[in-house]
């Protein structure tokens, strides 16, 4: 028995993987699972977690329009931020991966540079820029593009702008790695076979960079829907997304059961979307 | 099908001329090998013909049409890459169909042409495989089918054998030559391997440091190299440095550095010259022969290889001489004193490049 187990562990590499696996189970999965019963207990205002089991927190989160709006807003934010990062990041990553410039390392550093600044500082920077009397609005008004300041704080567009900026480096870094590793010969082959620049890009370069697009998108999406500091500061106390909602449930209302239930819903949505997009990408990759 | 003509083609990288004024003609339907040591500019020439590198000067003519400024995708040339460069996200059939789709060939016809092309390279059963599921040889056949199916005006081969093991390399060499003859397509073949270059081509062009050293049919190139570089690069000939001392009938009398004189054939301008002596022209004897060229030597290394044996000899003046003799008669141990002999008719002289 023990030798059979040993052989099995050896064959699939689980043996090698088991120390970090055990660590992950202990410090990550167990505390997470410990939250499951919490999410199923009733909450008694003023007293805290009650006895017995109930699914009311899940039911409420998935039926109450207040919660549904926040869930929808969070997902929309994640999706649009991902698309913006992709649209801005792909051309940038393509340039950085392909440029022969000797400034390339410095340009890469510029991409990473925002990550070296504290997140709170960057977010306050956006507050200064996006406020009603901030730089953006003052400029727009001065140029006569708008008459009164556009509301960019404490709403969707402010979050969109700030989160796209904050997570863009992640998308770029993932894509640069993938695009750099694309075989140039393959693109040259397409061109010698009669494909112009656009066709070569659409039929060869883009499909081959799909794994990078997928990895970068998942990363940005997950980071966006779970971001707490930026939505809290730019959304204010009233304009909420799921992470700030969960934070409030846990730390303001001390409603741990509801907070735990919302956490699991967020996790389930993220995991579901990721597996769905992986499946789609695998089919695209095989069929293209 | 067209001929290829290069006129004073130049490519510079900074101050270095990677290709330094190459003029070359490949006749319609013929096979030209462009061979040279790595870094000599041969791949740059091929990539300029394909349009992947822009030349700094000169012209590229295919069938009389000036393609120098024509975009890559409009040149209609077939290129087989060293890495094969198959599209990893497409099946074998989709790879082969790619060029046909770009040319707007109707769908039904594409299927038929792809099937025929795969038949030609004997890959009928593998049409639905992904490139990563193929062996190296099969990948190369796919690349070849993909390049040929569009009926290109030229076939360009960039070191196509360097990723194959020795056995497969021989097989593919014959396969490609057979296909080239069947299709009758003008072919430019770039390689660093002199054996491949000689074995496949109608004409061989030897390149060195961005320039052409010699362009000739394989036999001529081997028998009558015009430079020391070509003599050494093709078949690693012995080169004996000396001075032309006189003429005796058909023969040139060459005085070697050691003071010995040898007879050679050929003509050379000036006095300084090198005698080109093929390894297999050298005979080993126990006693000097007054009738032939004969130099005293000592065996340094003996290497028996079955059909032949290879000897490294040291001459009286310290120069080294390689000799290849039939294996059946080879039993000389290192240290043995011998006489290296050869006929003047088996030699040629080239100018001393030093």
XYZ file of C-alpha atoms in Angstrom:
642
model
C 0.000 0.000 0.000
C 2.605 2.506 1.071
C 4.874 1.667 -1.866
C 1.932 1.960 -4.243
C 1.085 5.339 -2.827
C 4.714 6.406 -3.041
C 4.925 5.328 -6.676
C 1.714 7.187 -7.454
C 2.967 10.349 -5.807
C 6.164 10.078 -7.752
C 4.443 9.579 -11.076
C 2.127 12.581 -11.036
C 4.503 14.906 -9.230
C 2.138 15.324 -6.278
C 4.917 14.230 -3.971
C 7.005 17.180 -5.018
C 4.045 19.477 -4.734
C 2.783 18.294 -1.360
C 4.656 20.625 1.061
C 3.293 23.811 -0.530
C -0.030 22.022 -0.998
C -0.293 21.238 2.709
C 0.647 24.815 3.562
C -2.012 26.192 1.222
C -4.625 23.851 2.684
C -3.785 24.917 6.228
C -3.531 28.666 5.835
C -5.881 29.313 2.939
C -8.502 26.677 2.363
C -9.252 25.782 5.994
C -9.994 29.359 7.180
C -12.079 29.808 4.060
C -14.082 26.681 4.793
C -14.459 27.758 8.404
C -16.469 30.680 7.040
C -19.024 28.351 5.462
C -20.947 27.610 8.693
C -20.705 31.288 9.644
C -22.470 32.258 6.458
C -25.319 29.895 7.315
C -26.019 31.192 10.827
C -28.733 33.800 11.433
C -27.748 37.322 12.421
C -29.526 38.958 15.309
C -29.078 42.749 15.242
C -27.544 44.010 18.438
C -26.591 40.534 19.610
C -24.515 39.078 16.773
C -24.403 35.558 15.364
C -27.363 33.469 16.399
C -27.922 29.713 16.801
C -29.283 27.385 14.125
C -28.860 27.346 10.383
C -30.459 29.418 7.663
C -29.883 30.250 4.001
C -31.449 33.698 4.369
C -28.223 35.616 3.668
C -27.749 33.885 0.313
C -31.408 34.275 -0.581
C -31.378 37.950 0.354
C -28.181 38.683 -1.579
C -29.548 37.034 -4.700
C -33.102 38.446 -4.558
C -32.895 41.865 -2.895
C -32.566 44.515 -5.612
C -30.140 46.536 -3.474
C -27.703 43.628 -3.389
C -28.359 42.619 -6.980
C -27.515 46.131 -8.136
C -24.207 46.027 -6.300
C -23.391 42.564 -7.684
C -24.258 43.732 -11.185
C -22.232 46.917 -10.757
C -19.207 44.933 -9.543
C -19.349 42.542 -12.489
C -19.846 45.354 -14.986
C -16.909 47.186 -13.458
C -14.735 44.068 -13.670
C -15.727 43.404 -17.261
C -15.300 46.965 -18.534
C -12.017 47.538 -16.685
C -10.736 44.283 -18.208
C -11.767 45.395 -21.705
C -10.204 48.843 -21.255
C -6.953 47.315 -19.969
C -6.955 44.914 -22.906
C -7.639 47.628 -25.482
C -4.962 49.929 -24.053
C -2.589 47.211 -22.949
C -2.360 45.048 -26.063
C -0.970 47.731 -28.402
C 1.382 48.904 -25.673
C 2.539 45.369 -24.903
C 2.938 44.656 -28.617
C 5.133 47.708 -29.007
C 7.210 46.903 -25.924
C 7.655 43.282 -26.994
C 8.729 44.149 -30.510
C 10.656 47.408 -30.250
C 14.353 47.304 -30.968
C 14.849 50.566 -29.104
C 17.644 50.657 -26.576
C 15.179 52.476 -24.315
C 13.123 49.301 -23.991
C 14.199 48.481 -20.403
C 13.359 52.037 -19.380
C 9.986 51.887 -21.093
C 9.270 48.627 -19.253
C 10.217 50.371 -16.032
C 7.715 53.125 -16.833
C 5.007 50.480 -17.078
C 5.967 49.019 -13.718
C 6.571 52.394 -12.084
C 2.988 53.000 -10.863
C 3.184 49.712 -8.948
C 6.052 51.133 -6.911
C 3.767 53.827 -5.525
C 1.490 53.039 -2.642
C -2.043 52.235 -3.788
C -3.570 54.772 -1.386
C -1.323 57.498 -2.772
C -2.275 56.639 -6.338
C -5.950 56.661 -5.414
C -5.683 60.048 -3.728
C -3.954 61.220 -6.871
C -7.067 60.274 -8.815
C -9.266 62.087 -6.295
C -7.216 65.234 -6.881
C -7.548 64.772 -10.640
C -11.213 63.791 -10.818
C -12.776 66.097 -8.217
C -15.283 68.775 -9.294
C -12.553 71.395 -8.984
C -9.854 68.906 -9.958
C -7.369 69.127 -12.786
C -9.491 67.225 -15.317
C -12.647 69.254 -14.765
C -10.804 72.584 -14.571
C -9.146 71.823 -17.892
C -12.413 70.740 -19.523
C -14.173 73.879 -18.332
C -11.274 76.151 -19.279
C -11.204 74.685 -22.775
C -14.927 75.220 -23.039
C -15.628 71.564 -23.726
C -18.148 71.450 -20.874
C -19.890 74.293 -19.047
C -20.178 72.773 -15.596
C -17.820 70.159 -14.098
C -18.556 66.541 -15.023
C -19.208 64.347 -12.026
C -16.318 61.864 -11.952
C -16.098 61.032 -8.264
C -18.342 58.747 -6.238
C -19.762 57.121 -9.369
C -19.069 54.470 -11.980
C -16.872 56.482 -14.341
C -14.470 57.509 -11.588
C -14.003 53.920 -10.492
C -13.621 52.851 -14.092
C -10.874 55.360 -14.839
C -8.918 54.776 -11.634
C -9.146 50.964 -11.647
C -8.195 50.752 -15.328
C -5.119 52.818 -14.599
C -4.184 50.822 -11.533
C -4.491 47.391 -13.160
C -3.144 48.232 -16.617
C 0.463 47.256 -15.685
C -0.630 43.719 -14.835
C -2.234 43.282 -18.245
C 0.796 44.758 -20.020
C 3.321 42.638 -18.132
C 1.458 39.401 -18.869
C 0.996 40.292 -22.554
C 4.599 41.416 -23.103
C 5.822 38.033 -21.901
C 3.509 36.145 -24.226
C 4.031 38.346 -27.287
C 7.807 38.272 -26.884
C 7.704 34.496 -27.048
C 5.668 34.346 -30.242
C 7.842 32.816 -32.986
C 8.631 35.530 -35.525
C 9.241 32.932 -38.216
C 5.586 31.938 -38.077
C 4.498 35.499 -38.852
C 7.095 35.730 -41.618
C 5.739 32.478 -43.029
C 2.237 33.945 -43.133
C 3.536 36.991 -44.983
C 5.440 34.963 -47.572
C 2.256 32.967 -48.129
C 0.411 36.101 -49.163
C -1.011 37.494 -45.921
C -0.764 41.258 -45.521
C -0.100 42.926 -42.195
C -3.705 42.884 -40.996
C -4.378 39.288 -42.024
C -1.155 38.113 -40.434
C -2.145 39.821 -37.214
C -5.716 38.527 -37.168
C -5.024 34.984 -38.358
C -1.678 34.302 -36.694
C -0.469 36.813 -34.085
C -3.759 37.337 -32.283
C -4.773 33.649 -32.015
C -1.291 32.781 -30.787
C -1.402 35.476 -28.114
C -4.821 34.279 -26.888
C -3.392 32.488 -23.829
C -1.793 35.764 -22.735
C -4.979 37.723 -23.388
C -6.896 35.222 -21.300
C -4.371 35.172 -18.439
C -4.142 38.966 -18.342
C -7.921 39.366 -18.497
C -8.553 36.908 -15.671
C -5.916 38.612 -13.562
C -7.337 42.098 -14.122
C -10.929 40.931 -13.672
C -10.232 39.199 -10.371
C -8.180 42.122 -9.087
C -10.934 44.579 -10.067
C -13.873 42.774 -8.506
C -11.923 42.225 -5.288
C -10.362 45.704 -5.101
C -11.221 47.407 -1.831
C -9.129 50.529 -1.244
C -9.813 52.302 -4.537
C -13.608 51.746 -4.578
C -13.786 52.752 -0.938
C -11.913 56.041 -1.483
C -13.303 56.935 -4.919
C -16.808 55.549 -4.345
C -17.291 57.133 -0.943
C -19.463 55.556 1.726
C -22.571 55.277 -0.468
C -21.407 54.141 -3.921
C -20.630 50.520 -3.148
C -19.204 47.502 -4.905
C -19.156 43.983 -3.502
C -15.816 44.248 -1.742
C -16.770 47.457 0.071
C -20.158 45.969 0.877
C -18.519 42.899 2.402
C -16.107 45.124 4.314
C -18.994 47.123 5.753
C -20.935 44.006 6.695
C -17.975 42.607 8.580
C -16.528 45.696 10.212
C -19.304 48.312 10.370
C -22.423 46.216 10.997
C -20.592 43.219 12.504
C -22.940 41.107 10.369
C -20.447 38.315 9.762
C -22.961 35.829 8.355
C -24.114 38.181 5.609
C -20.533 39.251 4.864
C -19.417 35.635 4.593
C -22.339 34.776 2.302
C -21.539 37.722 0.019
C -17.871 36.682 -0.036
C -18.793 33.207 -1.211
C -21.096 34.603 -3.884
C -18.290 36.837 -5.174
C -15.866 33.907 -5.180
C -18.363 31.658 -6.959
C -18.995 34.274 -9.646
C -15.265 34.809 -10.201
C -14.473 31.084 -10.359
C -17.448 30.494 -12.662
C -16.444 33.241 -15.079
C -12.828 32.107 -15.128
C -13.668 28.494 -15.917
C -16.153 29.610 -18.548
C -13.622 31.828 -20.321
C -10.973 29.102 -20.112
C -13.354 26.674 -21.770
C -14.194 29.176 -24.501
C -10.531 29.927 -25.102
C -9.645 26.250 -25.280
C -12.306 25.716 -27.918
C -11.133 28.768 -29.876
C -7.538 27.623 -29.623
C -8.360 24.138 -30.873
C -10.709 25.218 -33.630
C -8.932 28.238 -35.077
C 8.216 29.382 -62.796
C 10.866 32.002 -63.370
C 14.547 32.653 -63.194
C 16.125 34.660 -60.393
C 18.628 37.432 -60.902
C 20.362 39.419 -58.194
C 22.139 42.591 -59.223
C 24.729 44.091 -56.890
C 22.645 43.391 -53.795
C 23.833 45.190 -50.668
C 22.758 45.060 -47.029
C 24.571 46.995 -44.322
C 24.195 46.762 -40.568
C 25.830 49.895 -39.263
C 29.266 50.050 -40.813
C 29.329 46.316 -41.511
C 28.264 45.135 -44.946
C 26.507 41.828 -44.279
C 25.929 41.457 -48.016
C 28.434 43.341 -50.095
C 27.349 43.601 -53.700
C 26.147 40.117 -54.648
C 25.274 39.454 -58.276
C 23.901 36.034 -59.008
C 21.735 34.299 -61.580
C 19.660 31.161 -61.083
C 18.333 29.774 -64.347
C 14.704 28.815 -64.717
C 14.050 25.410 -63.169
C 17.533 25.009 -61.766
C 18.741 24.495 -58.231
C 21.361 26.795 -56.750
C 23.006 26.228 -53.375
C 24.258 29.269 -51.548
C 26.838 27.977 -49.108
C 29.206 29.594 -46.667
C 30.280 29.677 -43.032
C 27.814 31.070 -40.506
C 27.682 34.843 -40.586
C 28.721 35.087 -44.234
C 25.440 36.745 -45.227
C 23.794 33.866 -47.062
C 20.599 33.909 -45.004
C 20.432 37.691 -45.398
C 20.487 37.206 -49.177
C 17.641 34.678 -48.986
C 15.582 36.888 -46.694
C 16.091 39.827 -49.039
C 14.853 37.726 -51.940
C 11.811 36.743 -49.854
C 11.233 40.400 -48.976
C 11.658 39.934 -45.236
C 14.735 42.171 -45.207
C 14.958 45.367 -47.203
C 18.175 45.682 -49.219
C 20.243 48.867 -49.032
C 21.159 48.612 -52.683
C 20.863 46.506 -55.794
C 17.947 44.798 -57.495
C 16.097 41.499 -57.250
C 14.581 40.264 -60.503
C 12.301 37.260 -60.767
C 11.316 36.283 -64.292
C 12.385 39.739 -65.406
C 10.097 41.516 -62.913
C 11.804 43.843 -60.472
C 10.667 42.663 -57.018
C 13.038 44.862 -55.018
C 10.275 47.131 -53.752
C 7.380 44.663 -53.871
C 5.824 43.790 -50.473
C 6.508 40.323 -49.058
C 2.961 39.080 -49.417
C 2.765 40.073 -53.067
C 5.952 38.323 -54.225
C 4.460 34.837 -54.565
C 7.565 32.977 -53.429
C 7.644 29.765 -51.402
C 9.890 29.835 -48.349
C 10.742 26.859 -46.143
C 12.170 28.015 -42.817
C 14.838 26.353 -40.737
C 12.281 26.115 -37.918
C 9.542 25.098 -40.458
C 7.431 27.909 -38.923
C 4.171 25.963 -39.145
C 1.106 27.656 -37.671
C 0.824 25.869 -34.330
C -2.873 26.677 -33.924
C -3.883 25.108 -37.241
C -4.025 21.546 -38.502
C -1.735 20.284 -41.251
C -4.490 20.794 -43.823
C -5.216 24.326 -42.566
C -1.516 25.128 -42.736
C -1.361 24.045 -46.357
C -4.625 25.832 -47.182
C -3.461 29.167 -45.724
C -1.728 30.451 -48.846
C -4.575 29.321 -51.098
C -7.125 31.169 -48.952
C -5.052 34.339 -49.214
C -5.227 34.009 -52.987
C -8.989 33.705 -52.944
C -9.106 30.189 -54.360
C -12.677 28.763 -54.127
C -13.275 26.514 -51.125
C -13.963 23.313 -53.054
C -10.804 23.755 -55.053
C -8.741 24.391 -51.914
C -9.731 21.018 -50.480
C -8.651 19.297 -53.657
C -5.349 21.173 -53.956
C -4.500 20.552 -50.307
C -5.175 16.836 -50.745
C -2.937 16.743 -53.811
C -0.162 18.652 -52.068
C -0.252 16.355 -49.048
C -0.168 13.366 -51.385
C 2.886 14.822 -53.073
C 4.777 14.937 -49.763
C 3.211 11.636 -48.596
C 1.260 13.017 -45.643
C -2.258 12.014 -46.792
C -3.257 10.428 -43.481
C -2.114 13.288 -41.275
C -4.222 16.157 -42.622
C -6.124 16.684 -39.373
C -3.108 16.494 -37.062
C -1.695 19.511 -35.249
C 1.932 20.379 -36.067
C 3.104 19.480 -32.554
C 1.874 15.931 -33.119
C 4.225 15.478 -36.087
C 7.823 14.317 -36.233
C 10.517 16.669 -37.511
C 10.472 15.108 -40.963
C 6.685 15.292 -41.176
C 6.751 18.927 -40.111
C 9.214 19.668 -42.838
C 7.064 17.894 -45.416
C 4.130 20.003 -44.269
C 6.193 23.177 -44.626
C 7.218 22.062 -48.099
C 3.643 21.298 -49.141
C 2.519 24.657 -47.744
C 5.192 26.479 -49.738
C 4.615 24.593 -53.002
C 0.814 24.372 -53.077
C 0.463 28.017 -54.117
C 2.657 27.396 -57.179
C 5.239 30.021 -56.237
C 7.650 31.498 -58.756
C 10.641 30.457 -56.660
C 11.314 27.997 -53.885
C 13.555 29.338 -51.124
C 15.029 26.877 -48.640
C 16.667 28.271 -45.512
C 18.839 25.589 -43.856
C 15.935 23.146 -44.023
C 17.884 20.147 -42.757
C 19.657 21.508 -39.723
C 16.944 20.414 -37.288
C 16.818 16.819 -38.547
C 18.900 13.873 -37.399
C 21.475 12.486 -39.819
C 19.410 9.612 -41.214
C 16.315 11.701 -41.830
C 18.463 14.429 -43.331
C 19.666 12.114 -46.103
C 16.119 10.960 -46.757
C 14.729 14.494 -46.926
C 17.594 15.631 -49.119
C 16.610 13.116 -51.773
C 12.924 13.838 -51.225
C 13.339 17.564 -51.772
C 15.542 17.049 -54.818
C 12.957 14.667 -56.300
C 10.136 17.169 -55.679
C 12.163 20.018 -57.104
C 12.802 18.054 -60.285
C 9.160 16.944 -60.583
C 7.791 20.445 -60.116
C 10.688 21.972 -62.055
C 10.784 24.986 -59.787
C 13.684 27.427 -59.607
C 15.233 26.902 -56.190
C 17.576 28.881 -53.970
C 18.948 26.728 -51.182
C 20.903 28.217 -48.300
C 23.121 25.974 -46.196
C 26.356 25.964 -44.223
C 26.912 22.286 -45.024
C 29.151 21.831 -48.075
C 28.014 18.218 -48.489
C 24.367 19.283 -48.818
C 25.343 22.130 -51.102
C 27.242 19.885 -53.525
C 24.794 16.989 -53.342
C 21.644 18.837 -54.301
C 22.566 21.671 -56.587
C 23.053 22.326 -60.279
C 25.146 25.333 -59.326
C 26.904 26.134 -56.074
C 27.665 29.675 -54.976
C 30.232 29.957 -52.186
C 29.910 33.040 -50.023
C 32.398 34.498 -47.591
C 32.151 37.745 -45.617
C 29.307 39.129 -47.666
C 30.879 38.413 -51.038
C 30.706 35.602 -53.559
C 33.915 33.591 -53.773
C 32.972 31.349 -56.670
C 29.882 30.188 -58.546
C 30.222 26.906 -60.420
C 28.681 23.453 -60.889
C 29.559 21.133 -57.962
C 32.219 19.143 -59.856
C 34.007 22.226 -61.121
C 33.917 23.771 -57.689
C 35.511 20.686 -56.196
C 38.107 20.119 -58.890
C 38.996 23.668 -59.759
C 38.461 26.036 -56.846
C 39.625 29.538 -57.658
C 40.489 30.602 -54.128
C 42.092 29.103 -51.063
C 38.867 29.752 -49.163
C 36.753 27.694 -51.568
C 39.364 24.928 -51.688
C 39.343 24.638 -47.933
C 35.619 25.167 -47.359
C 34.546 22.667 -49.993
C 36.077 19.315 -49.068
C 38.730 20.691 -46.722
C 41.595 20.397 -49.194
C 45.261 20.545 -48.204
C 46.844 23.861 -49.071
C 50.611 23.992 -49.595
C 51.990 27.510 -49.634
C 54.823 28.222 -52.102
C 56.143 30.300 -54.992
C 55.949 29.624 -58.691
C 59.511 28.773 -59.641
C 59.059 27.887 -63.272
C 57.170 25.922 -65.851
C 57.866 22.449 -67.205
C 55.613 21.494 -70.087
C 52.076 21.297 -68.699
C 53.227 21.533 -65.108
C 53.968 24.490 -62.880
C 56.993 24.016 -60.676
C 56.249 25.334 -57.188
C 58.917 25.821 -54.540
C 57.529 25.164 -51.045
C 58.716 26.935 -47.908
C 60.731 23.857 -46.917
C 62.767 24.156 -50.111
C 61.216 21.096 -51.721
C 59.669 21.597 -55.140
C 56.409 20.084 -56.312
C 54.635 20.055 -59.629
C 51.091 21.337 -59.983
C 48.589 22.199 -62.708
C 46.737 25.392 -63.372
C 47.650 29.008 -63.750
C 48.010 31.809 -61.283
C 48.880 35.459 -61.584
C 52.007 36.410 -59.677
C 54.423 34.255 -57.797
C 52.821 33.574 -54.410
C 50.454 30.658 -54.630
C 48.946 27.749 -52.765
C 48.792 24.250 -54.175
C 45.383 22.641 -53.659
C 45.745 18.965 -52.910
C 42.665 16.856 -52.182
C 43.002 14.441 -49.292
C 41.995 11.473 -51.416
C 44.672 12.303 -54.032
C 47.460 11.640 -51.541
C 49.092 8.183 -51.644
C 51.382 6.873 -48.943
C 54.560 4.984 -49.882
C 57.558 3.538 -48.061
C 60.136 4.902 -50.526
C 60.319 8.120 -52.547
C 59.173 7.990 -56.170
C 61.138 10.209 -58.480
C 58.401 10.297 -61.127
C 55.706 11.811 -58.905
C 55.544 14.533 -56.282
C 56.924 12.966 -53.153
C 57.472 14.503 -49.719
C 58.870 12.880 -46.591
C 56.383 12.859 -43.717
C 55.607 11.348 -40.326
C 52.226 9.895 -39.335
C 50.784 11.913 -36.441
C 47.228 10.591 -36.186
C 45.716 7.530 -37.853
C 41.944 7.163 -37.914
C 40.338 4.082 -39.458
C 36.771 4.539 -40.706
C 36.004 1.307 -42.577
C 35.965 2.077 -46.264
C 38.583 4.764 -45.838
C 41.267 5.728 -43.370
C 42.300 9.222 -42.451
C 45.887 10.184 -41.729
C 47.277 13.387 -40.347
C 50.893 13.713 -41.513
C 53.587 16.179 -40.546
C 55.926 17.290 -43.321
C 59.602 18.112 -42.888
C 58.900 21.837 -42.533
C 56.281 21.276 -39.839
C 53.255 21.792 -42.127
C 50.397 19.329 -41.718
C 48.897 17.267 -44.503
C 45.655 15.287 -44.438
C 45.490 12.076 -46.441
C 42.529 9.816 -47.093
C 43.397 6.348 -48.344
C 41.356 3.169 -48.964
C 40.761 1.489 -45.615
C 41.821 -1.957 -46.761
C 45.438 -0.889 -47.159
C 45.702 1.278 -44.077
C 47.808 -0.060 -41.230
C 50.291 2.701 -40.429
C 50.870 3.507 -36.773
C 51.561 7.035 -35.512
C 55.277 7.807 -35.699
C 55.861 5.860 -38.904
C 58.002 7.642 -41.488
C 56.344 7.616 -44.921
C 56.427 9.427 -48.250
C 53.337 11.310 -49.337
C 52.914 11.118 -53.090
C 50.480 12.555 -55.626
C 50.138 13.267 -59.310
C 50.493 16.799 -60.596
C 47.273 16.300 -62.583
C 45.295 15.962 -59.347
C 46.264 19.402 -58.109
C 45.433 22.957 -58.907
C 46.885 26.240 -57.754
C 45.136 29.246 -56.266
C 46.456 32.698 -55.418
C 47.929 32.971 -51.934
C 45.231 34.774 -49.992
C 47.450 35.611 -47.037
